[in-house]
Coordinates of C-alpha atoms in Angstrom, one line a residue:
Chain N
M18 CA 0.0 0.0 0.0
I19 CA 0.9 3.6 -0.4
L20 CA -0.6 5.6 2.4
T21 CA -1.2 9.3 2.2
Y22 CA -1.7 11.6 5.2
M23 CA -4.6 14.0 4.6
E24 CA -4.3 17.4 6.2
I25 CA -7.5 19.0 7.5
R26 CA -7.9 22.7 7.8
D27 CA -11.2 24.4 8.5
S28 CA -12.9 21.0 8.5
K29 CA -11.9 20.4 4.9
I30 CA -9.1 18.3 3.3
K31 CA -6.5 20.6 1.9
K32 CA -6.1 20.6 -1.9
A33 CA -2.4 19.9 -1.5
S34 CA -3.3 16.6 0.2
L35 CA -5.6 15.6 -2.6
E36 CA -2.7 16.3 -5.0
A37 CA -0.4 14.1 -3.0
L38 CA -3.1 11.4 -2.9
S39 CA -3.6 11.6 -6.7
E40 CA 0.2 11.1 -7.1
A41 CA 0.1 8.2 -4.6
K42 CA -2.6 6.5 -6.7
R43 CA -0.5 6.8 -9.9
R44 CA 2.5 5.3 -8.1
A45 CA 0.4 2.6 -6.4
D46 CA -0.9 1.6 -9.8
D47 CA 2.7 1.3 -11.1
L48 CA 3.6 -0.8 -8.1
N49 CA 0.3 -2.7 -8.3
V50 CA -0.4 -2.0 -4.6
K51 CA -3.4 -0.4 -2.8
C52 CA -3.8 3.3 -2.3
G53 CA -4.9 4.4 1.2
A54 CA -5.5 7.6 3.0
V55 CA -5.3 8.4 6.7
L56 CA -7.2 11.2 8.5
I57 CA -6.7 12.4 12.1
G58 CA -9.0 14.7 13.9
E59 CA -12.8 15.1 14.4
G60 CA -15.8 14.8 12.1
L61 CA -13.9 12.7 9.6
K62 CA -16.6 10.5 8.2
A63 CA -17.9 13.4 6.1
L64 CA -14.5 13.8 4.5
T65 CA -14.0 10.2 3.3
E66 CA -16.0 10.8 0.1
D67 CA -13.3 13.1 -1.1
V68 CA -10.5 10.6 -0.5
F69 CA -12.4 7.9 -2.4
K70 CA -12.9 10.4 -5.2
Y71 CA -9.2 11.0 -5.6
G72 CA -7.8 7.5 -5.6
A73 CA -8.0 5.9 -2.2
S74 CA -9.7 2.6 -1.8
Q75 CA -9.2 2.6 2.0
A76 CA -9.6 5.4 4.5
F77 CA -8.1 5.0 8.0
L78 CA -9.9 7.3 10.5
I79 CA -8.4 8.1 13.8
E80 CA -11.0 10.2 15.5
N81 CA -10.9 11.6 19.0
P82 CA -12.1 15.0 20.4
S83 CA -8.6 15.7 21.8
L84 CA -7.2 15.5 18.2
G85 CA -9.1 18.6 17.0
F86 CA -5.9 20.6 17.3
Y87 CA -2.7 19.5 15.6
G88 CA 0.2 18.4 17.8
P89 CA 3.3 16.9 16.1
S90 CA 4.3 14.5 18.9
L91 CA 0.8 13.1 19.2
Y92 CA 0.1 12.9 15.5
A93 CA 3.5 11.4 14.8
T94 CA 2.9 8.7 17.3
I95 CA -0.5 7.8 15.7
L96 CA 1.0 7.7 12.2
S97 CA 4.0 5.7 13.2
D98 CA 1.8 3.2 15.1
L99 CA -0.5 2.9 12.0
A100 CA 2.5 2.5 9.7
A101 CA 3.9 -0.3 11.9
E102 CA 0.5 -2.0 11.8
V103 CA -0.3 -1.8 8.1
S104 CA 3.3 -1.8 6.7
P105 CA 2.8 0.5 3.7
R106 CA 5.5 0.5 1.0
A107 CA 5.4 4.3 1.1
L108 CA 4.0 7.1 3.1
F109 CA 3.1 10.4 1.3
F110 CA 2.5 13.8 2.8
S111 CA 2.0 17.2 1.2
A112 CA 5.0 19.5 1.9
T113 CA 2.8 22.1 3.6
A114 CA 3.7 23.7 6.9
M115 CA 2.0 20.7 8.7
G116 CA 3.5 18.1 6.4
K117 CA 7.0 19.5 6.8
D118 CA 6.5 19.5 10.6
L119 CA 5.0 16.1 10.9
A120 CA 6.7 13.8 8.2
P121 CA 10.3 14.0 9.6
R122 CA 9.0 13.1 13.1
V123 CA 7.2 10.0 11.7
A124 CA 10.4 9.1 9.8
A125 CA 12.6 9.5 12.8
K126 CA 10.3 7.4 14.9
L127 CA 10.3 4.7 12.3
G128 CA 14.0 5.1 11.7
V129 CA 13.5 5.5 7.9
G130 CA 14.6 8.0 5.3
I131 CA 12.5 10.9 4.0
A132 CA 12.7 13.2 1.0
T133 CA 11.2 16.6 1.6
D134 CA 9.3 18.8 -0.9
C135 CA 9.5 16.4 -3.9
T136 CA 8.5 17.7 -7.4
Q137 CA 8.5 14.4 -9.2
T138 CA 8.0 10.7 -8.3
S139 CA 8.3 7.6 -10.5
V140 CA 8.7 3.9 -10.2
S141 CA 11.5 1.9 -11.8
D142 CA 12.5 -1.7 -10.9
R143 CA 9.5 -1.7 -8.5
Q144 CA 11.3 1.0 -6.5
L145 CA 10.1 4.5 -5.8
E146 CA 12.4 7.3 -7.1
V147 CA 11.8 10.9 -6.2
V148 CA 13.3 14.2 -7.4
R149 CA 13.6 17.2 -5.2
P150 CA 15.1 20.7 -5.5
I151 CA 18.1 21.5 -3.4
F152 CA 19.6 25.0 -2.9
A153 CA 16.1 26.3 -3.4
G154 CA 16.1 25.0 -7.0
K155 CA 19.6 25.8 -8.1
A156 CA 20.0 22.0 -8.5
F157 CA 17.8 18.9 -8.5
A158 CA 18.6 15.7 -6.7
S159 CA 17.1 12.2 -7.4
F160 CA 16.8 9.8 -4.5
R161 CA 15.9 6.2 -3.9
F162 CA 15.2 4.8 -0.5
S163 CA 17.1 2.1 1.4
S164 CA 14.4 1.7 4.0
E165 CA 10.6 1.2 4.2
P166 CA 8.1 2.8 4.4
Q167 CA 9.6 5.2 1.9
I168 CA 8.5 8.6 3.1
A169 CA 8.1 11.6 0.8
S170 CA 6.5 15.0 1.2
L171 CA 5.2 16.4 -2.1
R172 CA 5.3 20.1 -3.1
P173 CA 1.9 21.7 -3.3
N174 CA 0.7 22.9 -6.7
V175 CA 3.0 20.6 -8.7
F176 CA 1.1 17.3 -9.0
P177 CA -2.1 17.2 -11.0
L178 CA -5.4 16.1 -9.3
L179 CA -6.9 12.9 -10.7
D180 CA -10.2 13.2 -12.4
P181 CA -12.6 12.6 -9.6
V182 CA -14.4 9.2 -9.7
S183 CA -17.5 8.3 -7.8
E184 CA -16.1 5.2 -6.1
Q185 CA -16.8 4.0 -2.6
G186 CA -14.1 2.5 -0.5
E187 CA -13.6 0.9 2.8
V188 CA -13.6 3.0 6.0
I189 CA -11.4 1.6 8.8
R190 CA -11.6 3.1 12.2
K191 CA -8.5 3.0 14.5
E192 CA -8.4 3.9 18.2
A193 CA -5.8 6.3 19.4
E194 CA -4.6 6.1 22.9
V195 CA -3.9 9.7 23.8
S196 CA -1.7 10.1 26.8
P197 CA -1.1 13.6 28.3
D198 CA 2.7 13.4 27.8
Q199 CA 2.2 13.1 24.1
A200 CA 0.4 16.4 24.1
Q201 CA 3.6 18.1 24.9
D202 CA 3.5 20.4 21.9
Q203 CA 0.0 21.1 20.9
V204 CA -1.6 23.9 18.9
V205 CA -3.9 25.9 21.1
E206 CA -5.1 28.5 18.6
V207 CA -5.0 29.2 14.9
I208 CA -4.4 32.9 14.3
K209 CA -6.0 33.9 11.0
G210 CA -4.2 36.6 8.9
E211 CA -6.1 39.6 7.7
G212 CA -8.7 38.6 5.3
A213 CA -8.7 35.3 3.4
E214 CA -5.1 35.5 2.4
I215 CA -3.7 32.9 0.0
D216 CA -0.1 31.6 0.7
V217 CA 2.4 32.0 -2.2
T218 CA 3.1 28.3 -2.1
E219 CA -0.5 27.4 -2.7
A220 CA -1.5 30.1 -5.2
D221 CA -2.0 29.5 -8.9
I222 CA -0.7 33.0 -9.6
V223 CA 1.9 35.0 -7.7
V224 CA 2.2 38.7 -8.3
A225 CA 5.5 39.8 -6.7
G226 CA 7.1 43.2 -6.1
G227 CA 10.7 44.1 -5.5
R228 CA 12.9 47.1 -4.8
G229 CA 11.4 48.8 -7.8
M230 CA 8.1 49.3 -5.8
K231 CA 9.9 52.1 -4.0
E232 CA 7.7 52.2 -1.0
P233 CA 5.3 50.0 1.0
D234 CA 2.1 51.8 0.0
N235 CA 2.8 51.1 -3.7
F236 CA 2.2 47.4 -3.0
S237 CA -1.5 48.3 -3.2
L238 CA -1.0 48.5 -7.0
L239 CA -0.2 44.8 -7.0
K240 CA -3.0 44.0 -4.6
E241 CA -5.4 45.5 -7.2
I242 CA -4.0 43.2 -9.9
I243 CA -4.3 40.2 -7.5
A244 CA -8.0 41.0 -6.8
L245 CA -8.6 40.7 -10.6
L246 CA -6.9 37.3 -11.0
P247 CA -8.1 33.9 -9.8
N248 CA -6.4 32.3 -6.8
A249 CA -3.6 34.9 -6.8
A250 CA -1.2 35.8 -4.0
L251 CA 1.3 38.5 -3.2
G252 CA 5.0 37.7 -3.4
S253 CA 8.1 39.8 -2.9
S254 CA 11.8 39.8 -3.3
R255 CA 14.2 39.7 -0.3
S256 CA 15.0 43.4 -0.6
A257 CA 11.4 44.4 -0.2
V258 CA 11.1 42.3 2.9
D259 CA 14.4 43.5 4.4
A260 CA 13.3 47.1 3.7
G261 CA 10.3 46.4 5.9
W262 CA 7.8 47.0 3.0
V263 CA 6.1 43.6 3.2
D264 CA 6.0 40.7 5.7
H265 CA 8.5 38.0 5.3
Q266 CA 5.8 35.4 4.7
H267 CA 5.6 36.8 1.2
Q268 CA 9.3 36.4 0.4
V269 CA 10.2 34.2 -2.6
G270 CA 13.7 32.9 -3.0
Q271 CA 16.4 31.0 -1.2
T272 CA 15.8 32.5 2.2
G273 CA 12.1 32.7 1.6
K274 CA 9.7 30.3 -0.1
T275 CA 10.2 28.3 -3.3
V276 CA 7.1 28.5 -5.5
S277 CA 5.9 26.8 -8.7
P278 CA 2.7 28.6 -9.7
N279 CA 1.1 28.6 -13.1
L280 CA 2.0 32.3 -13.5
Y281 CA 4.6 34.4 -11.8
I282 CA 4.4 38.2 -12.4
A283 CA 7.6 39.8 -11.2
V284 CA 7.2 43.6 -10.9
G285 CA 10.2 45.8 -10.2
I286 CA 12.3 42.7 -9.4
S287 CA 15.8 42.7 -10.9
G288 CA 16.3 38.9 -10.5
A289 CA 19.1 38.2 -8.1
I290 CA 20.2 34.5 -8.2
Q291 CA 18.7 33.7 -4.9
H292 CA 15.3 35.0 -6.1
L293 CA 15.5 33.3 -9.5
A294 CA 16.1 30.0 -7.6
G295 CA 12.9 30.3 -5.8
M296 CA 10.6 31.0 -8.8
S297 CA 12.2 29.7 -12.0
S298 CA 10.1 26.6 -12.0
S299 CA 6.9 28.6 -12.4
K300 CA 5.1 27.6 -15.5
Y301 CA 4.9 31.1 -17.0
I302 CA 6.9 34.0 -15.9
V303 CA 6.1 37.6 -16.7
A304 CA 8.5 40.4 -15.8
I305 CA 7.9 44.1 -15.7
N306 CA 11.0 46.2 -15.2
K307 CA 12.4 49.4 -16.5
D308 CA 16.0 48.0 -16.9
P309 CA 16.1 46.1 -20.1
D310 CA 19.2 44.2 -18.8
A311 CA 17.6 43.0 -15.6
G312 CA 18.4 39.4 -15.0
I313 CA 14.7 38.6 -14.5
F314 CA 14.2 38.9 -18.3
K315 CA 16.5 35.9 -18.9
V316 CA 13.8 33.6 -17.4
A317 CA 10.7 35.6 -18.4
D318 CA 8.3 34.2 -21.0
F319 CA 6.9 37.6 -21.5
G320 CA 8.9 40.7 -20.5
V321 CA 7.7 44.3 -20.5
V322 CA 10.4 46.9 -20.5
G323 CA 8.9 50.0 -18.9
D324 CA 8.1 51.9 -15.8
L325 CA 6.0 49.7 -13.5
F326 CA 4.1 52.8 -12.3
D327 CA 2.7 53.2 -15.9
V328 CA 2.5 49.5 -16.9
V329 CA 0.7 48.1 -13.7
P330 CA -2.2 50.6 -13.8
A331 CA -2.6 50.0 -17.5
L332 CA -2.6 46.3 -16.9
K333 CA -5.3 46.8 -14.3
K334 CA -7.4 48.6 -16.9
E335 CA -6.9 45.9 -19.5
L336 CA -7.8 43.1 -17.0
E337 CA -11.0 45.0 -16.1
I338 CA -11.9 45.4 -19.8
F339 CA -11.1 41.7 -20.4
K340 CA -13.3 40.6 -17.5
E341 CA -16.3 42.5 -19.0
Chain Y
M26 CA 18.0 28.9 30.7
N27 CA 20.7 26.8 29.2
I28 CA 20.4 26.9 25.5
L29 CA 22.1 24.8 22.8
V30 CA 22.1 26.4 19.4
F31 CA 23.0 24.2 16.3
V32 CA 24.7 26.1 13.5
K33 CA 25.7 24.8 10.0
R34 CA 28.1 26.0 7.5
V35 CA 26.5 26.5 4.1
P36 CA 27.3 28.2 0.7
D37 CA 25.8 31.8 0.8
S38 CA 22.6 32.5 -1.0
E39 CA 24.3 34.3 -3.9
S40 CA 26.3 31.2 -4.8
K41 CA 26.0 29.7 -8.2
I42 CA 25.7 26.0 -7.7
K43 CA 27.8 23.7 -10.0
I44 CA 27.7 20.0 -10.0
D45 CA 30.8 17.7 -9.9
H46 CA 29.4 14.8 -11.9
D47 CA 32.3 12.5 -11.2
K48 CA 31.8 12.7 -7.5
N49 CA 28.0 13.2 -7.8
Q50 CA 28.3 16.1 -5.4
I51 CA 28.1 19.9 -5.5
D52 CA 31.4 21.4 -6.7
K53 CA 32.6 23.3 -3.6
H54 CA 35.3 25.3 -5.4
G55 CA 34.9 29.0 -5.3
L56 CA 31.9 28.9 -3.0
N57 CA 31.6 31.4 -0.2
F58 CA 30.5 29.7 3.0
V59 CA 28.5 31.4 5.8
M60 CA 26.5 30.5 8.8
N61 CA 23.1 29.2 7.6
P62 CA 21.0 32.4 7.6
Y63 CA 18.1 30.8 9.6
D64 CA 20.7 29.7 12.2
E65 CA 21.5 33.4 12.8
Y66 CA 17.9 33.9 14.0
A67 CA 18.3 30.9 16.3
M68 CA 21.6 32.4 17.7
E69 CA 20.0 35.8 18.2
E70 CA 17.0 34.4 20.0
A71 CA 19.2 32.3 22.3
L72 CA 21.2 35.4 23.2
Q73 CA 18.1 37.5 23.9
I74 CA 16.7 34.8 26.2
K75 CA 20.0 34.6 28.0
E76 CA 20.2 38.4 28.4
A77 CA 16.7 38.5 29.8
Q78 CA 16.7 35.4 32.0
G79 CA 20.4 34.4 32.5
G80 CA 21.9 31.1 31.7
T81 CA 24.3 29.9 29.0
V82 CA 24.4 29.7 25.2
Q83 CA 26.4 27.0 23.6
A84 CA 26.9 26.8 19.9
I85 CA 27.4 23.4 18.3
S86 CA 28.2 22.4 14.7
V87 CA 28.5 19.1 12.9
G88 CA 30.8 19.2 9.9
P89 CA 34.3 19.5 8.6
E90 CA 37.1 21.4 10.2
E91 CA 36.1 24.5 8.2
S92 CA 32.9 24.7 10.3
M93 CA 35.2 26.3 13.0
A94 CA 34.6 29.6 11.2
T95 CA 30.9 29.3 11.7
L96 CA 31.4 28.5 15.4
K97 CA 33.7 31.5 15.7
K98 CA 31.0 33.7 14.3
A99 CA 28.6 32.3 16.9
L100 CA 31.1 33.1 19.7
A101 CA 31.6 36.6 18.3
M102 CA 27.8 37.1 18.4
G103 CA 27.9 36.2 22.1
A104 CA 27.8 32.4 22.6
D105 CA 29.6 31.4 25.8
E106 CA 31.0 28.1 24.5
A107 CA 31.3 26.2 21.2
L108 CA 31.8 22.6 20.2
L109 CA 32.7 21.1 16.9
I110 CA 31.7 17.6 16.1
K111 CA 34.0 16.7 13.3
D112 CA 32.3 14.8 10.5
D113 CA 34.1 14.7 7.1
A114 CA 31.5 12.7 5.3
E115 CA 30.3 14.0 2.0
E116 CA 26.7 15.4 2.0
T117 CA 24.2 12.6 2.0
Y118 CA 21.0 14.7 2.1
D119 CA 19.8 12.3 4.7
G120 CA 18.4 14.3 7.6
L121 CA 18.3 11.3 9.8
R122 CA 22.1 10.8 9.7
Q123 CA 22.7 14.4 10.8
A124 CA 19.9 14.1 13.5
T125 CA 21.3 10.9 14.8
I126 CA 24.7 12.5 15.4
I127 CA 23.2 15.6 17.1
A128 CA 20.9 13.6 19.3
Q129 CA 23.7 11.3 20.4
A130 CA 26.0 14.3 21.1
V131 CA 23.3 15.9 23.2
K132 CA 22.9 12.7 25.2
E133 CA 26.6 12.2 25.7
K134 CA 27.9 15.7 26.2
F135 CA 25.0 17.8 27.7
S136 CA 22.8 17.0 30.6
D137 CA 21.4 20.3 31.7
Y138 CA 19.6 22.1 28.9
D139 CA 16.2 23.8 28.5
L140 CA 16.1 24.6 24.8
L141 CA 17.6 23.3 21.6
L142 CA 17.5 26.0 18.9
F143 CA 17.9 25.5 15.2
G144 CA 17.3 27.4 12.0
K145 CA 14.1 26.1 10.3
Q146 CA 16.1 24.7 7.4
S147 CA 19.5 24.9 6.0
I148 CA 19.6 26.6 2.6
D149 CA 21.8 23.9 1.0
T150 CA 19.9 20.7 1.5
D151 CA 16.5 22.4 2.2
N152 CA 15.6 19.3 4.1
S153 CA 13.6 20.9 7.0
Q154 CA 14.1 17.7 8.8
V155 CA 16.9 17.8 11.4
P156 CA 15.3 19.8 14.3
T157 CA 12.2 17.7 14.1
M158 CA 14.2 14.4 14.0
V159 CA 16.4 15.4 16.9
A160 CA 13.2 16.2 18.9
A161 CA 11.8 12.8 17.9
L162 CA 15.0 10.9 18.8
L163 CA 15.2 12.7 22.2
G164 CA 11.5 12.4 22.8
L165 CA 11.2 16.2 23.1
P166 CA 8.4 18.6 22.0
Q167 CA 9.0 20.6 18.9
V168 CA 7.8 23.8 17.3
N169 CA 9.1 24.7 13.8
V170 CA 9.1 27.8 11.7
V171 CA 8.8 30.0 14.8
T172 CA 8.3 33.7 14.4
K173 CA 7.5 34.5 18.1
L174 CA 8.8 32.8 21.2
E175 CA 8.1 33.2 24.9
I176 CA 9.9 31.1 27.5
E177 CA 8.8 30.7 31.1
E178 CA 9.8 28.3 33.9
G179 CA 9.2 24.8 32.5
S180 CA 7.1 25.8 29.5
G181 CA 6.8 28.1 26.6
T182 CA 4.5 29.5 23.9
A183 CA 5.5 29.9 20.3
V184 CA 3.8 31.2 17.2
R185 CA 4.7 29.3 14.0
E186 CA 4.0 30.2 10.4
I187 CA 1.5 28.2 8.4
E188 CA -0.2 28.9 5.1
G189 CA -2.0 32.3 5.3
A190 CA -2.2 32.1 9.1
A191 CA -0.2 31.2 12.2
E192 CA -0.5 28.6 14.9
K193 CA 0.0 29.3 18.6
V194 CA 1.7 26.3 20.2
Q195 CA 2.1 25.5 23.9
F196 CA 5.0 23.2 24.8
S197 CA 6.9 21.9 27.8
L198 CA 10.6 22.3 28.4
P199 CA 13.1 21.1 27.4
A200 CA 12.0 21.6 23.8
V201 CA 13.3 21.9 20.2
I202 CA 12.5 25.2 18.5
S203 CA 13.4 26.1 14.9
A204 CA 13.6 29.7 13.9
Q205 CA 12.1 31.5 10.9
K206 CA 13.0 34.9 9.5
G207 CA 11.0 37.5 11.4
L208 CA 11.7 36.0 14.8
N209 CA 14.2 38.8 15.5
E210 CA 16.9 40.9 13.9
P211 CA 20.3 39.1 14.2
R212 CA 23.0 41.3 15.7
Y213 CA 26.3 42.0 14.0
E214 CA 29.4 40.8 15.7
T215 CA 31.3 43.5 17.5
L216 CA 35.1 43.9 17.0
K217 CA 35.5 43.1 20.7
G218 CA 33.4 40.0 20.2
I219 CA 35.5 38.9 17.2
M220 CA 38.7 39.4 19.1
A221 CA 37.4 37.4 22.0
A222 CA 36.1 34.6 19.8
K223 CA 39.6 34.3 18.2
R224 CA 41.2 33.6 21.5
K225 CA 38.6 31.2 22.6
E226 CA 39.4 27.5 22.5
V227 CA 36.8 25.4 20.7
P228 CA 36.9 21.7 21.6
V229 CA 36.8 19.4 18.6
I230 CA 35.4 15.9 19.1
S231 CA 35.0 13.0 16.7
L232 CA 32.0 10.8 16.1
E233 CA 33.8 8.0 18.0
D234 CA 34.0 10.4 21.0
I235 CA 30.2 10.3 21.2
G236 CA 30.0 6.6 20.6
I237 CA 29.0 6.6 17.0
E238 CA 30.7 4.4 14.4
N239 CA 30.5 5.9 11.0
A240 CA 29.4 2.5 9.6
S241 CA 26.2 2.7 11.7
L242 CA 25.2 5.9 10.0
K243 CA 24.5 4.3 6.6
P244 CA 22.1 6.8 4.9
K245 CA 18.5 5.8 4.5
L246 CA 18.4 7.7 1.2
K247 CA 20.4 6.9 -1.8
L248 CA 21.4 9.9 -3.9
V249 CA 21.0 8.7 -7.5
K250 CA 21.8 11.8 -9.4
L251 CA 22.3 15.5 -9.2
A252 CA 21.2 17.7 -12.1
P253 CA 21.1 21.4 -12.9
P254 CA 17.7 23.0 -13.1
P255 CA 16.0 22.8 -16.5
T256 CA 17.3 25.8 -18.5
K257 CA 14.6 28.4 -19.1
Q258 CA 14.7 30.2 -22.4
A259 CA 13.9 33.9 -22.4
G260 CA 10.7 34.5 -24.3
K261 CA 9.3 37.7 -25.8
K262 CA 10.5 41.1 -24.6
I263 CA 8.6 44.2 -25.6
E264 CA 9.2 47.9 -25.1
E265 CA 5.9 49.7 -25.9
E266 CA 3.8 52.4 -24.5
A267 CA 2.2 51.3 -21.2
E268 CA -1.3 50.8 -22.7
E269 CA -0.1 48.8 -25.7
A270 CA 2.3 46.7 -23.5
A271 CA -0.6 45.9 -21.1
R272 CA -2.9 45.0 -24.0
Q273 CA -0.3 42.5 -25.4
L274 CA 0.4 41.1 -21.9
V275 CA -3.3 40.4 -21.4
E276 CA -3.4 38.8 -24.8
F277 CA -0.4 36.6 -23.8
L278 CA -2.1 35.6 -20.5
H279 CA -5.3 34.7 -22.3
Q280 CA -4.1 33.1 -25.6
E281 CA -0.7 31.6 -24.8
A282 CA -0.6 30.9 -21.1
K283 CA -4.4 30.3 -21.0
I284 CA -4.5 31.6 -17.5
I285 CA -7.3 34.1 -17.9

């Protein structure tokens, strides 16, 4: 079996988890093994429909009122116990904040290897092989595993969802023994950001500003563009963050986040090597910069040489016309 | 508060990464090495906690002899002591190997500690594994990607970054915390600090000294291949009046990229 951990936020399964499950199903088919999903928390039964839609034939539910909030020590114990019981060939996570926090703890408890933030998986000689960026994408490393379960976390927004099927699967309930000492690091509150912000790692479109934005208030220009585009998020270069213009959670690059959206629009970003590393794997890249020699144009599919303070408002108008 | 801070020597973020295909490793020639940027936040946080509450800060690194420079930086920033665990193995990208060494070193060499601080990831392997694995191997609580930290007697509260929100986590001490950018503003070393760090003896111990045989550290991951990123060709570049440029751009987004 390949088992995929399904992350639940706001009583829903995260899209990134369904992507990981879809990829697990493809690899499970290659290996001719079952595809299973595991859910931890409360009110799980309602969520099983989704996992059967996206490839799972078995759903393991570990339900307990004390599991409503995430805690790495507790969740890792539950997952490693389950893995010891069902002996999956592989265990997949999505490389979200939770996945990156949880998967290594499970791996260490099981004493097995893990590959973080993979962007490709394949099977050859009945062995899983994964590819993952290192140095924020300045190089790519392929790995095989010399231990089982083979654990991998998969980068959000990279793996396509399966076409949903209306299949029913088997629901398997497991009891979790929750002892207080395992609740040694539990979330007590989720603090929402202002508005329904989309994270750069999960957005289909990233509109990012750099030093060329000149001052923090000018980022409102980009936010107006973001409002006109579907599932778009605000990104930024390191210099804009270091200048205090935007919060570091928006930073894309080697000391920020590595992103692979469908579209990356770089506005007033020169394209330092550490920034390019973090966004070059975007499907389409658009650059707006007044310096025709800016490094960002070397990776741009569509470059506009011009003053962003003219081009961005004009782009807003054109998008509004297009929408009508 | 007695705090252990783990620091790693990595190529700086401006480095161009070349691959030595014969060795199946990154070509280290000409690279400029620095303290992993996220480890600087961990160092700074440790120093601030010590300044507020007293205690000690010890900086520890696992790696080749050259990691001494990284430890000297930690001392110059204000660490009381430093320790180098010498490990000359080539990079395996296996977080469990590194975590096993660190957990064993903590068990063997340190008995009285409240906090283990790390950077949230090292910018070379990008594993984001070692702090969590050390916590698991030592049975300690963990909070990763921390942007706010409050430590009290026997417990603490941390805020960690998640997608579009933050989580507030309560934990008991001792604990493993990994630092994210935004936690603080790392200080620069003072000249006085640098001079004092130069004079300070830093003990160097081997894996054998902490009871690890290299053979027992066989990586659980097998590096098959290293490759450069796919080369990206520059596409169209236009220089038009803003209105015309915007019109062509929207046409591109609609017809070619099919995004709108």
